Coordinates of C-alpha atoms and ligand atoms in Angstrom, one line a residue:
M1 CA -8.1 -17.4 -27.3
K2 CA -4.6 -16.0 -27.2
R3 CA -1.8 -18.5 -26.4
Y4 CA 1.3 -17.9 -24.3
V5 CA 4.5 -19.8 -23.4
I6 CA 6.5 -19.3 -20.2
L7 CA 10.2 -20.0 -20.0
I8 CA 11.8 -20.7 -16.7
S9 CA 15.1 -22.0 -15.2
G10 CA 14.2 -22.6 -11.5
R11 CA 11.7 -22.1 -8.8
G12 CA 9.0 -20.7 -11.0
S13 CA 7.3 -18.3 -8.6
N14 CA 6.8 -15.7 -11.3
M15 CA 5.4 -18.5 -13.5
E16 CA 2.9 -19.3 -10.8
S17 CA 1.8 -15.7 -10.4
L18 CA 1.2 -15.6 -14.2
L19 CA -0.7 -19.0 -14.2
D20 CA -2.8 -18.1 -11.2
A21 CA -3.7 -14.6 -12.5
G22 CA -6.6 -15.7 -14.7
L23 CA -5.0 -14.1 -17.8
P24 CA -7.1 -13.8 -20.9
G25 CA -5.2 -16.5 -22.7
E26 CA -4.1 -20.1 -22.5
C27 CA -0.7 -21.2 -21.3
V28 CA 0.2 -23.8 -23.9
A29 CA 3.6 -24.7 -22.5
V30 CA 6.1 -24.1 -19.8
I31 CA 9.7 -24.8 -21.0
S32 CA 12.8 -25.0 -18.8
N33 CA 16.4 -25.0 -19.9
K34 CA 17.1 -27.0 -16.6
P35 CA 15.5 -30.4 -16.3
D36 CA 15.5 -30.2 -12.5
A37 CA 13.7 -26.8 -12.3
A38 CA 11.1 -27.0 -9.5
G39 CA 8.7 -24.9 -11.5
L40 CA 8.2 -27.7 -14.1
A41 CA 6.4 -29.8 -11.4
S42 CA 4.2 -27.0 -10.4
A43 CA 3.2 -26.2 -14.0
A44 CA 2.5 -29.9 -14.6
A45 CA 0.4 -30.0 -11.4
R46 CA -1.8 -27.3 -13.0
G47 CA -2.3 -29.5 -16.1
I48 CA 0.1 -27.5 -18.3
Q49 CA 2.5 -29.1 -20.7
A50 CA 5.8 -28.8 -19.0
L51 CA 9.1 -29.8 -20.6
A52 CA 12.8 -29.3 -20.4
I53 CA 15.3 -28.6 -23.1
D54 CA 18.6 -29.0 -21.5
H55 CA 21.1 -26.4 -22.7
K56 CA 23.9 -28.6 -21.7
Q57 CA 23.0 -31.1 -24.4
F58 CA 23.8 -28.6 -27.1
A59 CA 27.2 -27.9 -28.6
S60 CA 26.6 -24.2 -29.0
R61 CA 24.3 -21.4 -27.9
E62 CA 23.0 -21.1 -31.5
D63 CA 22.0 -24.8 -31.5
F64 CA 20.2 -24.6 -28.2
D65 CA 18.4 -21.4 -29.3
A66 CA 17.3 -23.1 -32.5
A67 CA 15.9 -26.1 -30.6
L68 CA 14.1 -23.8 -28.1
A69 CA 12.7 -21.6 -30.9
A70 CA 11.5 -24.6 -32.8
E71 CA 9.7 -26.0 -29.7
I72 CA 8.2 -22.6 -28.9
E73 CA 7.0 -22.1 -32.5
S74 CA 5.3 -25.5 -32.4
H75 CA 3.0 -24.0 -29.8
A76 CA 2.2 -21.0 -32.0
P77 CA 2.2 -18.5 -29.1
D78 CA 1.1 -14.9 -29.3
L79 CA 3.3 -14.1 -26.3
V80 CA 6.5 -15.6 -24.8
L81 CA 7.2 -14.7 -21.2
L82 CA 10.7 -15.1 -19.7
A83 CA 10.1 -15.8 -16.0
G84 CA 13.4 -16.4 -14.2
F85 CA 14.9 -17.7 -17.4
M86 CA 18.6 -17.5 -16.8
R87 CA 20.1 -18.0 -20.3
I88 CA 21.4 -15.3 -22.5
L89 CA 19.5 -15.6 -25.9
T90 CA 21.1 -15.1 -29.3
D91 CA 20.2 -12.1 -31.4
G92 CA 18.6 -14.4 -33.9
F93 CA 16.2 -15.9 -31.3
V94 CA 15.4 -12.5 -29.9
R95 CA 14.6 -11.0 -33.3
R96 CA 12.4 -14.0 -34.2
F97 CA 10.2 -13.3 -31.2
E98 CA 10.5 -9.5 -31.2
G99 CA 7.3 -7.7 -30.0
R100 CA 6.0 -10.9 -28.4
L101 CA 8.9 -11.6 -26.0
L102 CA 8.8 -10.1 -22.5
N103 CA 11.2 -10.4 -19.5
I104 CA 11.0 -9.5 -15.8
H105 CA 14.2 -8.3 -14.3
P106 CA 14.8 -7.7 -10.5
S107 CA 16.1 -4.2 -10.6
L108 CA 15.0 -0.8 -11.8
L109 CA 16.6 -0.9 -15.2
P110 CA 18.9 0.5 -16.5
L111 CA 20.4 0.1 -13.1
F112 CA 21.9 -3.3 -12.3
P113 CA 21.5 -5.4 -15.4
G114 CA 22.8 -9.0 -15.2
V115 CA 22.8 -11.1 -12.1
K116 CA 23.1 -10.5 -8.3
T117 CA 20.9 -7.5 -8.7
H118 CA 20.1 -7.3 -5.0
A119 CA 23.7 -7.4 -4.0
Q120 CA 24.4 -4.8 -6.6
A121 CA 21.7 -2.5 -5.2
L122 CA 23.0 -2.9 -1.6
A123 CA 26.5 -2.2 -2.7
A124 CA 25.5 0.9 -4.5
G125 CA 23.6 2.2 -1.5
V126 CA 20.4 3.0 -3.5
R127 CA 17.3 3.9 -1.4
L128 CA 14.9 2.6 -4.0
H129 CA 15.1 -0.8 -5.8
G130 CA 12.5 -2.8 -7.6
C131 CA 11.7 -4.7 -10.8
T132 CA 11.2 -4.0 -14.5
V133 CA 9.2 -5.7 -17.2
H134 CA 10.6 -5.0 -20.7
F135 CA 10.4 -6.1 -24.2
V136 CA 13.4 -8.3 -25.0
T137 CA 15.8 -7.0 -27.6
P138 CA 19.4 -8.2 -28.3
A139 CA 20.8 -5.8 -25.6
L140 CA 21.0 -7.8 -22.4
D141 CA 18.4 -6.4 -20.0
G142 CA 18.3 -3.4 -22.3
G143 CA 15.0 -3.6 -24.2
P144 CA 12.3 -1.0 -24.0
I145 CA 10.9 -0.7 -20.5
I146 CA 7.1 -1.3 -20.2
A147 CA 6.5 -1.0 -16.4
Q148 CA 8.4 -0.8 -13.1
A149 CA 7.6 -1.2 -9.5
A150 CA 9.7 0.3 -6.8
V151 CA 10.3 -0.7 -3.1
P152 CA 12.3 1.0 -0.5
V153 CA 15.7 -0.3 0.7
L154 CA 15.5 -0.4 4.4
A155 CA 18.3 -0.2 7.1
G156 CA 19.4 -3.7 7.9
D157 CA 18.4 -5.2 4.6
D158 CA 20.4 -8.1 3.4
E159 CA 20.1 -9.7 0.0
A160 CA 17.4 -12.1 1.0
A161 CA 15.2 -9.5 2.7
L162 CA 15.5 -7.1 -0.3
A163 CA 14.9 -9.9 -2.8
A164 CA 11.7 -11.0 -1.0
R165 CA 10.4 -7.4 -1.0
V166 CA 11.0 -7.1 -4.7
L167 CA 9.5 -10.5 -5.5
V168 CA 6.2 -9.4 -4.1
E169 CA 6.2 -6.6 -6.6
E170 CA 7.3 -8.9 -9.4
H171 CA 4.3 -11.1 -8.8
A172 CA 1.9 -8.3 -9.1
L173 CA 3.6 -6.5 -12.0
Y174 CA 4.3 -9.3 -14.5
P175 CA 0.7 -10.6 -14.7
R176 CA -0.5 -7.0 -15.2
V177 CA 1.8 -6.4 -18.1
A178 CA 1.1 -9.8 -19.6
R179 CA -2.6 -9.0 -19.5
W180 CA -2.1 -5.8 -21.4
H181 CA -0.3 -7.8 -24.2
L182 CA -2.9 -10.5 -24.3
D183 CA -5.6 -7.9 -24.4
G184 CA -3.9 -6.5 -27.5
R185 CA -3.2 -3.1 -25.9
L186 CA 0.6 -3.4 -25.6
R187 CA 2.9 -3.2 -28.6
L188 CA 6.4 -2.6 -29.6
I189 CA 6.4 -0.1 -32.6
D190 CA 9.7 1.2 -34.1
G191 CA 11.4 0.2 -30.8
R192 CA 9.0 2.1 -28.6
V193 CA 6.5 0.9 -26.2
R194 CA 2.9 1.7 -27.0
L195 CA 0.1 1.0 -24.5
A196 CA -3.4 1.8 -25.6
G197 CA -5.6 3.6 -23.1
E198 CA -2.9 4.9 -20.7
T199 CA 0.7 5.8 -20.7
A200 CA 3.1 3.0 -19.6
V201 CA 4.4 5.2 -16.7
R202 CA 1.1 6.4 -15.4
G203 CA -0.3 2.9 -15.6
A204 CA 2.4 1.0 -13.9
L205 CA 4.9 2.8 -11.8
H206 CA 4.1 2.7 -8.2
A207 CA 6.4 3.5 -5.4
P208 CA 5.3 2.8 -1.9
A209 CA 5.6 5.8 0.4
I210 CA 8.7 5.6 2.7
G211 CA 8.0 6.4 6.3
Ligands
GRF301 C1 13.1 -13.5 -10.1 O1 13.6 -12.6 -9.2 C2 13.4 -13.0 -11.5 O2 13.0 -11.7 -11.7 C3 14.8 -13.3 -11.7 O3 15.1 -14.5 -11.0 C4 14.1 -14.7 -10.1 C5 13.3 -16.0 -10.4 O4 12.4 -16.4 -9.5 N1 15.3 -13.2 -13.0 P1 11.3 -17.4 -9.9 O5 11.9 -18.6 -10.6 O6 10.3 -16.7 -10.7 O7 10.7 -17.8 -8.6

């Protein structure tokens, strides 16, 4: 049975969508960098080991990442899923987990990396927005794209309305991609995404029709 670890920082709704998807693997730990993350309680309620490593207790980013990496490695995961994990990771950490480290980002990358993605999309006036699942590399939100889901930006949208529309797609997309990895179909080879059986684009991009 494959093993996976989920990293969170807050609410944990993407974590819940992964845990509830019946993935072909065992979630062996949920780790938050914030002790008060609401997602820790919902992971524990599902019988999953949930713990916090408070980044504020560490003198440097390197020290925190070393502690986080050691904790993750102690669970010997095949896959590490960043799910609303709001810390920038050091190059050393990212390289250590390369090929088994995924992130979901709430924009159609490479548009709108970083934070406040929905505000960025509204300010830019784009008509399509969405989410991206990618392999994590040292470039912030810049790793190879595996799959994307698009939603329309509608007249009258504010940040909250747009975020909610994107979140529905996040909850569908991330478990789908995690399943590919756990099934052994998804790999990062020489910096490129390889998905056995179908192309990444044909398999995952879906844009709802706009009326
Ligand atoms: C999600 O939109 C995620 O993509 C972003 O932050 C949000 C976290 O939500 N990075 P949750 O903690 O998964 O509910």
